[in-house]
Coordinates of N, CA and C and ligand atoms in Angstrom, one line a residue:
M1 N 44.0 67.9 106.1 CA 44.3 69.3 105.7 C 44.7 69.5 104.3
T2 N 44.4 70.3 103.7 CA 45.0 70.6 102.3 C 46.1 71.5 102.3
A3 N 47.1 71.5 101.3 CA 48.2 72.4 101.2 C 47.5 73.6 100.7
L4 N 46.5 73.7 99.9 CA 45.8 74.9 99.2 C 44.4 74.7 99.1
T5 N 43.5 75.4 99.6 CA 42.1 75.3 99.2 C 41.7 76.8 98.7
I6 N 41.2 76.9 97.6 CA 40.5 78.0 96.9 C 39.2 77.9 96.9
E7 N 38.4 78.8 97.3 CA 36.8 78.7 97.2 C 36.2 79.7 96.5
N8 N 35.5 79.8 95.5 CA 34.8 80.8 94.7 C 35.6 82.0 94.9
L9 N 36.8 81.9 94.4 CA 37.7 83.2 94.4 C 37.3 84.1 93.0
E10 N 37.2 85.3 93.3 CA 36.7 86.2 92.1 C 37.6 87.3 92.3
K11 N 38.0 87.9 90.9 CA 38.5 89.2 90.9 C 38.2 89.9 89.7
T12 N 37.7 91.2 90.0 CA 37.3 92.1 89.2 C 38.1 93.3 89.2
Y13 N 39.0 93.5 88.2 CA 40.0 94.8 88.2 C 39.2 96.0 88.2
A14 N 40.2 96.9 88.5 CA 39.4 98.3 88.7 C 38.7 98.9 87.7
G15 N 39.2 98.5 86.3 CA 38.5 99.0 85.2 C 37.3 98.2 84.9
G16 N 36.8 97.2 85.8 CA 35.7 96.6 85.6 C 35.7 95.1 85.1
F17 N 37.0 94.6 84.5 CA 37.1 93.4 83.9 C 37.2 92.3 84.9
Q18 N 36.4 91.2 84.9 CA 36.5 90.1 85.6 C 37.4 89.0 85.2
A19 N 38.5 89.0 85.8 CA 39.6 88.1 85.5 C 39.2 86.8 86.1
L20 N 38.6 86.7 87.1 CA 38.3 85.4 87.9 C 36.8 85.4 88.3
K21 N 36.1 84.4 87.8 CA 34.7 84.4 87.8 C 34.3 83.2 88.9
G22 N 35.0 83.1 90.1 CA 34.7 82.1 91.0 C 35.3 80.9 90.9
I23 N 36.7 80.7 91.1 CA 37.3 79.5 90.8 C 37.4 78.8 92.2
S24 N 37.3 77.4 92.2 CA 37.6 76.6 93.6 C 38.5 75.5 93.0
L25 N 39.5 75.4 93.9 CA 40.5 74.2 93.7 C 41.0 73.7 95.3
E26 N 41.4 72.4 95.1 CA 42.0 71.9 96.3 C 43.5 71.3 95.9
V27 N 44.5 71.5 96.5 CA 45.8 70.8 96.4 C 46.2 70.1 97.6
A28 N 46.4 68.9 97.3 CA 46.8 68.0 98.7 C 48.4 68.3 98.9
P29 N 48.6 68.1 100.2 CA 50.1 68.3 100.7 C 50.8 67.1 99.7
G30 N 52.0 67.6 99.2 CA 52.9 66.7 98.6 C 52.6 66.6 97.1
D31 N 51.4 67.2 96.6 CA 51.1 67.3 95.4 C 52.1 68.0 94.4
F32 N 52.1 67.7 93.2 CA 52.7 68.6 92.1 C 51.7 68.9 91.1
F33 N 51.0 70.1 91.2 CA 50.0 70.6 90.6 C 50.0 71.6 89.5
A34 N 49.4 71.3 88.5 CA 49.7 72.5 87.3 C 48.3 73.2 87.2
L35 N 48.5 74.5 87.2 CA 47.2 75.3 86.7 C 47.4 75.6 85.3
L36 N 46.9 75.0 84.5 CA 47.4 75.1 82.8 C 46.1 76.1 82.2
G37 N 46.7 76.9 81.3 CA 45.6 77.7 80.6 C 46.3 78.5 79.7
P38 N 45.6 78.9 78.7 CA 46.2 80.0 77.7 C 46.5 81.5 78.3
N39 N 47.2 82.2 77.6 CA 47.5 83.6 78.1 C 46.2 84.2 78.2
G40 N 46.1 85.1 79.4 CA 44.7 85.8 79.6 C 43.9 85.1 80.5
A41 N 44.1 83.8 80.8 CA 43.1 83.0 81.5 C 42.8 83.3 82.8
G42 N 43.9 83.9 83.5 CA 43.6 84.2 84.9 C 44.6 83.6 85.9
K43 N 45.6 83.0 85.3 CA 46.6 82.2 86.1 C 47.5 83.1 87.1
S44 N 48.2 84.4 86.5 CA 48.8 85.3 87.2 C 48.0 85.9 88.3
T45 N 46.7 86.3 87.8 CA 45.8 86.9 88.9 C 45.5 85.9 89.9
T46 N 45.6 84.7 89.8 CA 45.3 83.8 91.0 C 46.6 83.8 91.8
I47 N 47.9 83.6 91.2 CA 49.1 83.7 91.9 C 49.2 85.0 92.5
G48 N 48.9 86.1 92.0 CA 48.9 87.4 92.8 C 48.2 87.6 93.8
I49 N 47.0 87.0 93.9 CA 46.3 86.8 95.0 C 46.8 86.0 96.3
L50 N 47.5 84.9 95.9 CA 48.0 84.1 96.8 C 49.3 84.8 97.5
C51 N 49.9 85.8 96.8 CA 51.0 86.3 97.5 C 50.7 87.9 97.7
S52 N 49.3 88.2 97.9 CA 49.0 89.6 98.0 C 49.4 90.7 97.3
L53 N 49.8 90.4 96.0 CA 50.1 91.5 95.1 C 48.8 91.8 94.6
V54 N 47.7 91.1 94.5 CA 46.5 91.5 94.0 C 45.5 91.4 95.0
R55 N 44.4 92.2 95.2 CA 43.5 92.1 96.1 C 42.3 91.3 95.7
K56 N 41.8 90.3 96.2 CA 40.7 89.4 95.6 C 39.4 90.4 95.9
T57 N 38.4 90.0 95.2 CA 37.1 90.7 95.0 C 36.2 89.9 96.0
A58 N 36.2 88.5 95.9 CA 35.5 87.7 96.8 C 36.1 86.2 96.7
G59 N 35.7 85.5 97.8 CA 36.3 84.1 97.9 C 37.1 84.0 99.1
Q60 N 37.5 82.6 99.2 CA 38.3 82.3 100.5 C 39.6 81.6 99.9
V61 N 40.8 81.8 100.6 CA 41.9 81.0 100.5 C 42.4 80.6 101.8
N62 N 42.8 79.3 101.7 CA 43.4 78.8 102.9 C 44.5 77.9 102.6
V63 N 45.6 78.1 103.5 CA 47.1 77.6 103.0 C 47.4 76.7 104.3
F64 N 47.5 75.4 104.2 CA 47.8 74.6 105.4 C 46.8 74.8 106.5
G65 N 45.6 75.0 106.3 CA 44.7 75.1 107.5 C 44.6 76.7 107.8
I66 N 45.4 77.6 107.3 CA 45.4 79.1 107.6 C 44.6 79.8 106.7
D67 N 43.5 80.6 107.0 CA 42.9 81.5 106.1 C 43.8 82.7 106.0
I68 N 43.9 83.1 104.8 CA 44.8 84.1 104.3 C 44.1 85.5 105.1
D69 N 42.9 85.7 105.1 CA 42.4 86.8 105.5 C 42.5 86.8 107.2
Q70 N 42.6 85.6 107.7 CA 42.4 85.7 109.2 C 44.1 86.0 109.6
D71 N 45.2 85.3 109.0 CA 46.5 85.5 109.3 C 47.3 85.6 108.2
F72 N 47.5 86.5 107.5 CA 48.1 86.5 106.2 C 49.7 86.2 106.4
S73 N 50.2 86.7 107.5 CA 51.6 86.4 107.9 C 52.0 85.3 108.0
A74 N 51.2 84.5 108.8 CA 51.3 82.9 109.0 C 51.1 82.3 107.7
A75 N 50.2 82.5 106.9 CA 50.0 82.0 105.5 C 51.3 82.2 104.8
K76 N 51.7 83.3 104.6 CA 53.0 83.6 104.0 C 54.2 82.9 104.2
R77 N 54.4 82.7 105.5 CA 55.5 81.6 105.8 C 55.4 80.2 105.3
E78 N 54.3 79.9 104.9 CA 54.1 78.5 104.3 C 54.3 78.6 102.8
I79 N 54.5 79.8 102.2 CA 54.5 80.0 100.7 C 55.7 80.4 100.3
G80 N 56.3 79.9 99.2 CA 57.3 80.6 98.5 C 56.7 80.8 97.0
V81 N 57.0 82.1 96.5 CA 56.5 82.4 95.3 C 57.5 82.8 94.4
V82 N 57.5 82.2 93.1 CA 58.4 82.6 92.1 C 57.7 83.3 91.1
P83 N 57.6 84.6 90.9 CA 56.9 85.3 90.0 C 57.3 85.2 88.7
Q84 N 56.7 85.7 87.7 CA 57.0 85.6 86.3 C 58.1 86.7 86.0
E85 N 58.0 87.9 86.4 CA 58.8 88.8 86.2 C 60.0 89.0 87.2
F86 N 61.2 89.3 86.7 CA 62.3 89.5 87.7 C 62.0 90.8 88.4
N87 N 62.2 90.7 89.8 CA 62.0 92.0 90.6 C 63.1 92.2 91.5
F88 N 64.5 92.1 91.1 CA 65.4 92.1 92.0 C 66.1 93.5 91.9
N89 N 66.8 93.9 93.1 CA 67.5 95.1 93.0 C 68.9 94.8 92.3
Q90 N 68.9 95.5 90.9 CA 69.9 95.2 89.8 C 71.4 95.3 90.6
F91 N 71.4 96.0 91.4 CA 72.8 96.3 91.9 C 73.2 95.2 93.3
E92 N 72.1 94.7 93.9 CA 72.5 93.9 95.0 C 73.0 92.7 94.6
N93 N 74.0 92.0 95.3 CA 74.7 90.7 94.9 C 73.9 89.6 95.2
V94 N 74.1 88.6 94.4 CA 73.3 87.2 94.4 C 73.0 86.8 95.9
L95 N 74.3 86.7 96.6 CA 74.2 86.3 97.8 C 73.3 87.0 99.0
D96 N 73.5 88.3 98.8 CA 72.6 89.3 99.8 C 71.2 89.1 99.3
I97 N 70.9 89.0 98.0 CA 69.5 89.0 97.7 C 68.9 87.8 98.4
V98 N 69.4 86.7 98.5 CA 68.8 85.5 99.1 C 68.8 85.6 100.6
V99 N 69.9 86.0 101.2 CA 70.1 86.4 102.7 C 69.1 87.2 103.2
N100 N 69.1 88.4 102.5 CA 67.9 89.3 102.9 C 66.7 89.0 102.7
Q101 N 66.1 88.2 101.8 CA 64.9 87.7 101.8 C 64.6 86.7 103.1
A102 N 65.6 86.0 103.5 CA 65.6 85.3 104.8 C 65.2 86.1 105.9
G103 N 65.6 87.4 106.0 CA 65.7 88.3 107.0 C 64.1 88.7 107.3
Y104 N 63.4 88.8 106.0 CA 61.9 89.1 106.2 C 61.2 88.0 107.0
Y105 N 61.7 86.8 107.1 CA 61.0 85.8 107.7 C 61.5 85.6 109.1
G106 N 62.4 86.6 109.5 CA 63.0 86.6 110.9 C 64.0 85.3 111.1
L107 N 64.6 84.8 110.1 CA 65.7 83.8 110.2 C 66.9 84.6 110.6
S108 N 67.7 83.9 111.6 CA 68.9 84.6 111.9 C 69.8 84.6 110.8
R109 N 71.0 85.5 110.9 CA 71.8 85.8 109.8 C 72.6 84.4 109.6
A110 N 72.9 83.7 110.6 CA 73.6 82.3 110.5 C 72.9 81.3 109.5
V111 N 71.5 81.1 109.9 CA 70.8 80.3 109.4 C 70.5 80.7 107.9
A112 N 70.3 82.0 107.8 CA 70.1 82.4 106.5 C 71.1 82.3 105.4
H113 N 72.5 82.3 105.8 CA 73.7 82.1 105.1 C 73.9 80.6 104.7
Q114 N 73.5 79.8 105.7 CA 73.6 78.5 105.6 C 72.6 78.0 104.4
R115 N 71.2 78.5 104.6 CA 70.3 78.2 103.5 C 70.7 78.7 102.1
A116 N 71.1 80.0 102.1 CA 71.6 80.6 100.8 C 72.5 79.8 100.2
E117 N 73.6 79.2 101.1 CA 74.8 78.6 100.4 C 74.1 77.1 99.8
K118 N 73.1 76.6 100.7 CA 72.4 75.4 100.1 C 71.8 75.5 98.8
Y119 N 71.0 76.5 98.8 CA 70.0 76.6 97.5 C 70.9 77.2 96.4
L120 N 71.6 78.1 96.7 CA 72.5 78.7 95.8 C 73.5 77.6 95.0
T121 N 74.0 76.7 95.9 CA 74.6 75.5 95.3 C 73.9 74.7 94.4
K122 N 72.8 74.3 95.1 CA 71.9 73.3 94.3 C 71.5 73.7 93.0
L123 N 71.3 75.2 92.9 CA 70.8 75.8 91.7 C 72.0 76.3 90.7
G124 N 73.3 75.9 91.2 CA 74.4 76.1 90.4 C 74.8 77.8 90.3
L125 N 74.5 78.4 91.4 CA 74.8 80.0 91.3 C 75.7 80.4 92.5
W126 N 76.3 79.3 93.3 CA 77.2 79.7 94.3 C 78.4 80.5 93.8
D127 N 78.9 80.0 92.7 CA 80.2 80.9 92.2 C 79.8 82.3 91.8
K128 N 78.3 82.5 91.5 CA 78.0 83.8 91.3 C 77.7 84.7 92.4
R129 N 77.8 84.0 93.7 CA 77.1 84.8 94.7 C 77.6 86.3 95.0
N130 N 78.9 86.7 94.6 CA 79.3 88.1 94.8 C 79.0 88.9 93.6
Q131 N 78.3 88.4 92.5 CA 78.0 89.2 91.3 C 76.5 90.2 91.5
P132 N 76.6 91.3 91.0 CA 75.2 91.9 91.3 C 74.4 91.3 90.3
S133 N 73.0 91.3 90.6 CA 72.1 90.5 89.9 C 72.0 90.9 88.4
R134 N 72.3 92.0 88.1 CA 72.3 92.5 86.7 C 73.1 92.0 85.9
N135 N 74.1 91.2 86.4 CA 75.2 90.6 85.6 C 74.9 89.1 85.1
L136 N 73.7 88.6 85.7 CA 73.3 87.3 85.5 C 72.3 87.2 84.1
S137 N 72.5 86.0 83.5 CA 71.8 85.8 82.4 C 70.3 85.5 82.8
G138 N 69.4 85.4 81.9 CA 68.0 85.3 82.1 C 67.8 83.9 82.8
G139 N 68.4 82.9 82.5 CA 68.3 81.6 83.2 C 68.7 81.7 84.5
M140 N 69.8 82.3 84.7 CA 70.5 82.4 86.1 C 69.4 83.3 86.9
K141 N 68.9 84.3 86.5 CA 68.1 85.1 87.2 C 66.7 84.3 87.7
R142 N 66.5 83.5 86.7 CA 65.2 82.5 87.1 C 65.6 81.5 88.3
R143 N 66.8 81.0 88.1 CA 67.1 80.0 89.3 C 67.4 80.8 90.6
L144 N 67.8 82.2 90.4 CA 67.9 83.0 91.5 C 66.6 83.2 92.2
M145 N 65.6 83.4 91.5 CA 64.3 83.6 92.1 C 63.9 82.3 92.7
I146 N 64.2 81.2 92.3 CA 63.8 79.9 93.0 C 64.5 79.9 94.4
A147 N 65.8 80.1 94.3 CA 66.5 80.1 95.5 C 66.0 81.0 96.6
R148 N 65.5 82.2 96.1 CA 65.0 83.2 97.0 C 63.7 82.7 97.7
A149 N 63.0 82.0 96.9 CA 61.6 81.6 97.3 C 61.6 80.5 98.2
L150 N 62.8 79.8 98.3 CA 62.9 78.5 99.0 C 63.6 78.8 100.4
V151 N 64.3 80.0 100.5 CA 65.2 80.2 101.7 C 64.4 80.0 103.2
H152 N 63.2 80.3 103.1 CA 62.5 80.1 104.3 C 61.8 78.6 104.4
E153 N 62.2 77.9 103.4 CA 61.8 76.4 103.4 C 60.2 76.3 103.6
P154 N 59.6 76.8 102.8 CA 58.1 76.8 102.7 C 57.6 75.4 102.4
R155 N 56.3 75.1 103.0 CA 55.9 73.8 102.5 C 55.1 74.0 101.0
L156 N 54.9 75.1 100.7 CA 54.2 75.2 99.3 C 55.1 76.1 98.5
L157 N 55.4 75.7 97.4 CA 56.1 76.5 96.4 C 55.4 76.8 95.2
I158 N 55.1 78.0 94.8 CA 54.4 78.3 93.8 C 55.1 78.9 92.7
L159 N 55.0 78.5 91.5 CA 55.8 79.2 90.4 C 54.9 79.6 89.2
D160 N 55.1 80.8 88.9 CA 54.4 81.3 87.8 C 55.0 81.2 86.3
E161 N 54.7 80.3 85.5 CA 55.3 80.0 84.3 C 56.9 80.1 84.4
P162 N 57.2 79.1 85.2 CA 58.7 79.1 85.6 C 59.7 79.0 84.3
T163 N 59.2 78.4 83.1 CA 60.2 78.1 82.3 C 59.8 79.0 80.9
A164 N 58.7 79.8 81.0 CA 58.6 80.7 79.9 C 59.8 81.3 79.5
G165 N 60.2 81.4 78.1 CA 61.4 82.0 77.4 C 62.7 81.3 78.1
V166 N 62.7 80.0 78.5 CA 63.8 79.4 79.0 C 64.3 78.4 77.9
D167 N 65.7 78.3 77.7 CA 65.9 77.4 76.6 C 65.7 75.9 77.1
I168 N 65.8 74.9 76.3 CA 65.3 73.6 76.5 C 66.2 72.9 77.4
E169 N 67.7 73.1 77.3 CA 68.3 72.6 78.5 C 68.1 73.1 79.8
L170 N 68.1 74.3 80.0 CA 67.8 74.9 81.4 C 66.5 74.4 81.8
R171 N 65.4 74.5 80.8 CA 64.1 73.8 81.2 C 64.3 72.4 81.9
R172 N 65.0 71.6 81.2 CA 65.1 70.4 81.8 C 65.8 70.3 83.1
S173 N 67.0 71.0 83.4 CA 67.6 71.1 84.6 C 66.6 71.7 85.6
M174 N 65.9 72.6 85.4 CA 64.9 73.3 86.3 C 63.7 72.1 86.6
W175 N 63.4 71.4 85.8 CA 62.5 70.2 85.8 C 63.0 69.3 86.9
E176 N 64.2 68.9 86.7 CA 64.9 67.9 87.6 C 64.9 68.5 88.8
F177 N 65.4 69.7 89.1 CA 65.3 70.4 90.4 C 64.0 70.4 91.0
L178 N 63.0 70.8 90.3 CA 61.8 70.8 91.1 C 61.0 69.5 91.4
R179 N 61.6 68.4 90.5 CA 61.0 67.1 91.1 C 61.7 66.6 92.3
E180 N 63.0 67.0 92.3 CA 63.9 66.7 93.6 C 63.1 67.5 94.7
I181 N 62.7 68.7 94.7 CA 62.3 69.6 95.8 C 60.8 68.9 96.2
N182 N 60.1 68.4 95.1 CA 58.9 67.6 95.4 C 58.8 66.4 96.1
A183 N 60.0 65.7 95.6 CA 60.2 64.4 96.2 C 60.8 64.5 97.7
A184 N 61.3 65.6 98.1 CA 61.7 65.9 99.5 C 60.5 66.2 100.2
G185 N 59.1 66.5 99.5 CA 58.2 66.8 100.3 C 57.4 68.2 100.2
T186 N 58.2 68.9 99.4 CA 57.4 70.3 99.1 C 56.2 70.2 98.1
T187 N 55.0 70.8 98.5 CA 54.0 70.8 97.6 C 54.4 71.8 96.6
I188 N 54.1 71.5 95.3 CA 54.4 72.6 94.2 C 53.2 72.8 93.5
I189 N 53.0 74.1 93.0 CA 51.9 74.6 92.2 C 52.8 75.2 91.1
L190 N 52.5 75.0 89.8 CA 52.9 76.0 88.7 C 51.8 76.1 87.8
T191 N 52.0 77.4 87.3 CA 51.0 77.8 86.1 C 51.9 77.6 84.9
T192 N 51.1 77.2 84.0 CA 51.9 76.8 82.6 C 51.0 77.1 81.4
H193 N 51.4 77.5 80.4 CA 50.5 77.3 79.1 C 51.0 76.0 78.3
Y194 N 52.1 75.4 78.7 CA 52.5 74.2 77.9 C 51.9 73.0 78.5
L195 N 51.4 72.2 77.7 CA 50.7 70.9 78.2 C 51.8 70.0 78.6
E196 N 52.9 70.2 77.6 CA 54.0 69.3 77.8 C 54.6 69.2 79.3
E197 N 54.7 70.6 79.8 CA 55.2 71.0 80.9 C 54.4 70.2 82.1
A198 N 53.3 70.5 82.0 CA 52.2 70.0 83.1 C 52.2 68.5 83.0
E199 N 52.3 67.9 81.8 CA 52.3 66.5 81.7 C 53.5 65.6 82.1
S200 N 54.6 66.3 82.0 CA 56.0 65.7 82.3 C 56.3 65.9 83.9
L201 N 55.7 66.9 84.5 CA 56.1 67.2 85.9 C 55.1 66.8 86.9
C202 N 53.8 67.1 86.5 CA 52.7 67.2 87.4 C 52.0 66.0 87.6
R203 N 51.1 65.7 88.8 CA 50.3 64.6 89.0 C 48.9 65.1 88.8
N204 N 48.5 66.3 89.3 CA 47.1 66.7 89.1 C 47.1 68.2 88.4
I205 N 46.0 68.4 87.8 CA 46.0 69.7 86.8 C 44.5 70.2 86.9
A206 N 44.5 71.5 86.8 CA 43.4 72.2 86.7 C 43.5 73.0 85.5
I207 N 42.5 73.0 84.6 CA 42.5 73.9 83.4 C 41.8 75.1 83.5
I208 N 42.3 76.2 83.3 CA 41.6 77.5 83.5 C 41.5 78.1 82.2
N209 N 40.3 78.5 81.9 CA 40.2 79.4 80.7 C 39.0 80.7 81.0
H210 N 39.4 81.8 80.5 CA 38.5 83.0 80.6 C 38.1 83.0 82.2
G211 N 39.1 82.8 83.3 CA 38.5 83.1 84.6 C 37.7 82.0 85.3
E212 N 37.7 80.8 84.5 CA 37.0 79.7 85.1 C 37.6 78.5 84.9
I213 N 37.5 77.6 86.0 CA 38.1 76.3 85.9 C 37.3 75.3 85.0
V214 N 37.8 75.0 84.0 CA 36.8 74.0 83.0 C 37.1 72.6 83.1
Q215 N 38.2 72.1 83.9 CA 38.4 70.8 84.0 C 39.4 70.5 85.1
K216 N 39.3 69.6 86.0 CA 40.0 69.1 87.0 C 40.4 67.7 86.9
T217 N 41.6 67.3 86.9 CA 41.9 65.9 86.4 C 43.4 65.6 86.9
S218 N 43.6 64.2 87.0 CA 44.9 63.7 87.1 C 45.5 63.9 85.7
V219 N 46.9 63.9 85.6 CA 47.5 63.9 84.4 C 47.5 62.8 83.7
K220 N 47.4 61.7 84.4 CA 47.1 60.3 83.9 C 46.0 60.1 83.1
A221 N 44.7 60.5 83.8 CA 43.4 60.5 83.2 C 43.3 61.6 82.0
L222 N 44.0 62.8 81.9 CA 44.1 63.5 80.9 C 44.8 62.9 79.6
L223 N 45.9 62.3 79.9 CA 46.5 61.5 78.7 C 45.7 60.5 78.1
K224 N 45.0 59.8 79.0 CA 44.1 58.8 78.3 C 43.1 59.3 77.3
Q225 N 42.6 60.6 77.8 CA 41.4 61.2 77.1 C 41.9 61.9 75.7
L226 N 43.3 62.1 75.6 CA 43.9 62.6 74.3 C 44.0 61.8 73.2
Ligands
ADP1 P1 43.8 96.1 91.9 O1 42.3 96.1 91.8 O2 44.4 94.8 92.3 O3 44.2 97.3 92.9 P2 44.1 97.6 89.4 O4 42.9 97.2 88.6 O5 44.2 98.9 90.3 O6 44.5 96.4 90.4 O7 45.4 97.5 88.5 C1 46.9 97.5 88.9 C2 47.5 98.1 87.8 O8 47.6 97.1 86.5 C3 47.1 99.2 87.3 O9 48.1 100.1 87.4 C4 46.6 98.9 86.0 O10 46.9 100.1 85.0 C5 47.4 97.9 85.5 N1 46.5 97.0 84.4 C6 45.6 97.5 83.8 N2 45.3 96.7 82.7 C7 46.0 95.7 82.9 C8 46.2 94.5 82.1 N3 45.2 94.4 81.1 N4 47.3 93.7 82.1 C9 48.1 94.1 83.2 N5 48.1 95.2 83.9 C10 47.1 95.9 83.7
ADP2 P1 47.4 84.7 82.6 O1 48.4 84.8 83.8 O2 46.6 83.4 82.5 O3 48.0 85.0 81.3 P2 46.3 87.0 84.0 O4 45.8 86.7 85.4 O5 47.7 87.7 83.7 O6 46.2 85.8 82.9 O7 45.2 88.0 83.2 C1 43.8 87.7 83.2 C2 43.0 88.7 82.5 O8 43.0 89.9 83.4 C3 43.6 89.2 81.2 O9 42.6 89.4 80.4 C4 44.4 90.5 81.7 O10 44.6 91.4 80.5 C5 43.6 91.1 82.7 N1 44.3 91.7 83.7 C6 45.4 91.3 84.3 N2 46.0 92.3 85.2 C7 45.1 93.3 85.2 C8 44.9 94.4 85.8 N3 45.8 94.9 86.6 N4 44.0 95.5 85.3 C9 42.9 95.1 84.4 N5 43.1 93.8 83.8 C10 44.0 93.0 84.1

């Protein structure tokens, strides 16, 4: 079974623009996978489809053996998504943001609290737990999004440009954290337009451009080729 299989995925937006022209991908359980491509390539569109923010035009998506068209809520339990843009309630405090997210997955209040404490601590946000999210710096908000995405302990973590606009120090500490999560068994897919990021973190890579996958390779093989 794969962690993610995408087959012939297409997206044509309402205006008629075809952002995805039939992409196919397979990501194995435990992989650290990069979807690498320039701005406008179709990365966020792909992520949007995986978390049902964007309706696909054609194709199949399967997450740990579950077809998202057959049982989206079961597929959703397997996935944690860290979007590119902050979408918090500005006035809600950090702890409530994470605990309430757990509620969407039917976790008990006690488990939700325990998980929130675990991930907020790991991400260096526990002492900010009573702050409204608007008081956090950009880097803290990004870490809060990761904690929120992990609270139901998904088997697949998907991050859309996780370190875009993040300073070098925070970028390194986020990389460390993601490596740790991956080593513990979570499959990770991230989108990036930095080759360096794909190179230093990921094992396998798909390069996307103009809505098409132009290359699938291991990072090792790609580096030999350069
Ligand atoms: P869907 O087909 O998934 O319902 P739409 O085509 O209706 O998506 O677009 C969703 C929203 O994104 C619309 O409000 C649209 O105005 C906006 N939008 C349009 N063009 C762009 C673009 N180039 N980049 C980002 N958002 C856009
Ligand atoms: P990336 O994440 O790789 O930068 P996107 O998936 O955001 O790329 O966008 C792919 C293409 O689809 C771009 O040309 C973008 O302008 C277009 N696009 C994205 N969202 C919309 C939308 N809602 N409506 C119309 N076009 C869109």
